[in-house]
């Protein structure tokens, strides 16, 4: 239950922060800014949290899955991609990168076509 609450609260805060940043910039560049900021922050959080084994799992869930996941899922996507590279899984990393973009765009277009 505590894990659920950590993700829930972090996600709500992250989503509000994304909305604030995007409203301040008020163009598609706001989305890019959120994605780049989120990627930087999840890198910082990952490095810090992975070195601090004494942190409770709820804190990791609050920050990485909730707050930064609510702020942008792009940051998690890049972390997964980088972890695959660091493990030496270059073909899988490339496939993950390409498929996420290509299939994501196809899904977006299919959704637009379906509803329009």
mmCIF file of C-alpha atoms in Angstrom:
data_model
loop_
_atom_site.group_PDB
_atom_site.id
_atom_site.type_symbol
_atom_site.label_atom_id
_atom_site.label_comp_id
_atom_site.label_asym_id
_atom_site.label_seq_id
_atom_site.Cartn_x
_atom_site.Cartn_y
_atom_site.Cartn_z
ATOM 1 C CA UNK A 1 0.000 0.000 0.000
ATOM 2 C CA UNK A 2 2.889 2.339 0.783
ATOM 3 C CA UNK A 3 4.417 1.666 -2.658
ATOM 4 C CA UNK A 4 1.104 2.514 -4.305
ATOM 5 C CA UNK A 5 0.854 5.763 -2.341
ATOM 6 C CA UNK A 6 4.452 6.741 -3.189
ATOM 7 C CA UNK A 7 3.864 6.290 -6.934
ATOM 8 C CA UNK A 8 0.460 7.994 -6.746
ATOM 9 C CA UNK A 9 1.707 11.091 -4.939
ATOM 10 C CA UNK A 10 4.901 11.364 -6.967
ATOM 11 C CA UNK A 11 2.992 10.949 -10.236
ATOM 12 C CA UNK A 12 0.540 13.676 -9.311
ATOM 13 C CA UNK A 13 3.308 16.106 -8.410
ATOM 14 C CA UNK A 14 5.298 15.230 -11.548
ATOM 15 C CA UNK A 15 2.270 15.742 -13.786
ATOM 16 C CA UNK A 16 1.580 19.146 -12.266
ATOM 17 C CA UNK A 17 5.219 20.144 -12.744
ATOM 18 C CA UNK A 18 5.069 19.050 -16.407
ATOM 19 C CA UNK A 19 1.930 21.146 -16.888
ATOM 20 C CA UNK A 20 3.578 24.195 -15.294
ATOM 21 C CA UNK A 21 6.712 23.955 -17.470
ATOM 22 C CA UNK A 22 4.723 23.338 -20.659
ATOM 23 C CA UNK A 23 2.377 26.239 -19.902
ATOM 24 C CA UNK A 24 5.275 28.595 -19.258
ATOM 25 C CA UNK A 25 6.902 27.765 -22.595
ATOM 26 C CA UNK A 26 3.544 27.207 -24.355
ATOM 27 C CA UNK A 27 4.847 25.473 -27.504
ATOM 28 C CA UNK A 28 6.130 22.024 -28.441
ATOM 29 C CA UNK A 29 9.485 23.218 -27.104
ATOM 30 C CA UNK A 30 7.972 22.929 -23.640
ATOM 31 C CA UNK A 31 7.555 19.195 -24.188
ATOM 32 C CA UNK A 32 11.147 18.933 -25.348
ATOM 33 C CA UNK A 33 12.314 20.897 -22.309
ATOM 34 C CA UNK A 34 10.392 18.562 -20.011
ATOM 35 C CA UNK A 35 11.891 15.516 -21.732
ATOM 36 C CA UNK A 36 15.456 16.822 -21.499
ATOM 37 C CA UNK A 37 15.053 18.003 -17.896
ATOM 38 C CA UNK A 38 13.434 14.679 -16.993
ATOM 39 C CA UNK A 39 16.250 12.705 -18.624
ATOM 40 C CA UNK A 40 18.830 14.713 -16.684
ATOM 41 C CA UNK A 41 16.948 14.343 -13.401
ATOM 42 C CA UNK A 42 16.390 10.595 -13.744
ATOM 43 C CA UNK A 43 20.105 10.213 -14.458
ATOM 44 C CA UNK A 44 20.901 12.120 -11.276
ATOM 45 C CA UNK A 45 18.312 10.206 -9.261
ATOM 46 C CA UNK A 46 19.440 6.833 -10.574
ATOM 47 C CA UNK A 47 23.090 7.508 -9.792
ATOM 48 C CA UNK A 48 22.284 8.838 -6.318
ATOM 49 C CA UNK A 49 19.713 6.220 -5.338
ATOM 50 C CA UNK A 50 21.766 3.290 -6.629
ATOM 51 C CA UNK A 51 24.649 4.395 -4.397
ATOM 52 C CA UNK A 52 22.460 4.850 -1.314
ATOM 53 C CA UNK A 53 21.385 1.310 -0.462
ATOM 54 C CA UNK A 54 19.924 2.490 2.841
ATOM 55 C CA UNK A 55 17.109 4.430 1.152
ATOM 56 C CA UNK A 56 13.672 2.909 1.460
ATOM 57 C CA UNK A 57 12.182 1.444 -1.731
ATOM 58 C CA UNK A 58 9.241 3.830 -1.388
ATOM 59 C CA UNK A 59 11.579 6.780 -1.891
ATOM 60 C CA UNK A 60 12.903 5.312 -5.136
ATOM 61 C CA UNK A 61 9.340 4.656 -6.310
ATOM 62 C CA UNK A 62 8.244 8.158 -5.332
ATOM 63 C CA UNK A 63 11.112 9.886 -7.140
ATOM 64 C CA UNK A 64 11.795 7.705 -10.184
ATOM 65 C CA UNK A 65 8.496 6.021 -11.016
ATOM 66 C CA UNK A 66 6.131 8.608 -9.571
ATOM 67 C CA UNK A 67 7.648 12.088 -9.751
ATOM 68 C CA UNK A 68 9.834 11.659 -12.831
ATOM 69 C CA UNK A 69 7.453 9.187 -14.475
ATOM 70 C CA UNK A 70 4.660 11.720 -14.050
ATOM 71 C CA UNK A 71 6.922 14.500 -15.267
ATOM 72 C CA UNK A 72 7.943 12.513 -18.352
ATOM 73 C CA UNK A 73 8.115 8.872 -19.361
ATOM 74 C CA UNK A 74 10.843 9.857 -21.803
ATOM 75 C CA UNK A 75 13.314 9.882 -18.913
ATOM 76 C CA UNK A 76 12.530 6.268 -18.014
ATOM 77 C CA UNK A 77 12.755 5.271 -21.675
ATOM 78 C CA UNK A 78 16.244 6.753 -21.922
ATOM 79 C CA UNK A 79 17.322 5.127 -18.665
ATOM 80 C CA UNK A 80 16.187 1.709 -19.923
ATOM 81 C CA UNK A 81 18.026 2.313 -23.206
ATOM 82 C CA UNK A 82 21.223 3.346 -21.391
ATOM 83 C CA UNK A 83 21.035 0.364 -19.032
ATOM 84 C CA UNK A 84 20.846 -1.971 -22.045
ATOM 85 C CA UNK A 85 23.939 -0.311 -23.519
ATOM 86 C CA UNK A 86 25.786 -0.522 -20.203
ATOM 87 C CA UNK A 87 24.989 -4.252 -20.018
ATOM 88 C CA UNK A 88 26.488 -4.687 -23.480
ATOM 89 C CA UNK A 89 23.145 -5.491 -25.109
ATOM 90 C CA UNK A 90 23.722 -3.194 -28.080
ATOM 91 C CA UNK A 91 21.425 -4.984 -30.565
ATOM 92 C CA UNK A 92 18.611 -5.041 -28.017
ATOM 93 C CA UNK A 93 19.251 -1.380 -27.136
ATOM 94 C CA UNK A 94 19.079 -0.384 -30.806
ATOM 95 C CA UNK A 95 15.940 -2.423 -31.349
ATOM 96 C CA UNK A 96 14.342 -0.933 -28.222
ATOM 97 C CA UNK A 97 15.199 2.591 -29.357
ATOM 98 C CA UNK A 98 13.992 2.126 -32.938
ATOM 99 C CA UNK A 99 10.866 0.139 -32.079
ATOM 100 C CA UNK A 100 9.839 2.564 -29.344
ATOM 101 C CA UNK A 101 9.961 5.448 -31.796
ATOM 102 C CA UNK A 102 8.594 3.666 -34.874
ATOM 103 C CA UNK A 103 5.866 1.667 -33.128
ATOM 104 C CA UNK A 104 5.056 4.650 -30.907
ATOM 105 C CA UNK A 105 4.501 6.883 -33.933
ATOM 106 C CA UNK A 106 2.486 4.137 -35.638
ATOM 107 C CA UNK A 107 0.342 3.781 -32.529
ATOM 108 C CA UNK A 108 -0.179 7.521 -32.408
ATOM 109 C CA UNK A 109 -1.178 7.660 -36.061
ATOM 110 C CA UNK A 110 -3.460 4.619 -35.680
ATOM 111 C CA UNK A 111 -5.173 6.253 -32.717
ATOM 112 C CA UNK A 112 -5.670 9.494 -34.642
ATOM 113 C CA UNK A 113 -6.979 7.596 -37.678
ATOM 114 C CA UNK A 114 -9.308 5.466 -35.555
ATOM 115 C CA UNK A 115 -10.907 8.435 -33.813
ATOM 116 C CA UNK A 116 -10.838 10.992 -36.648
#
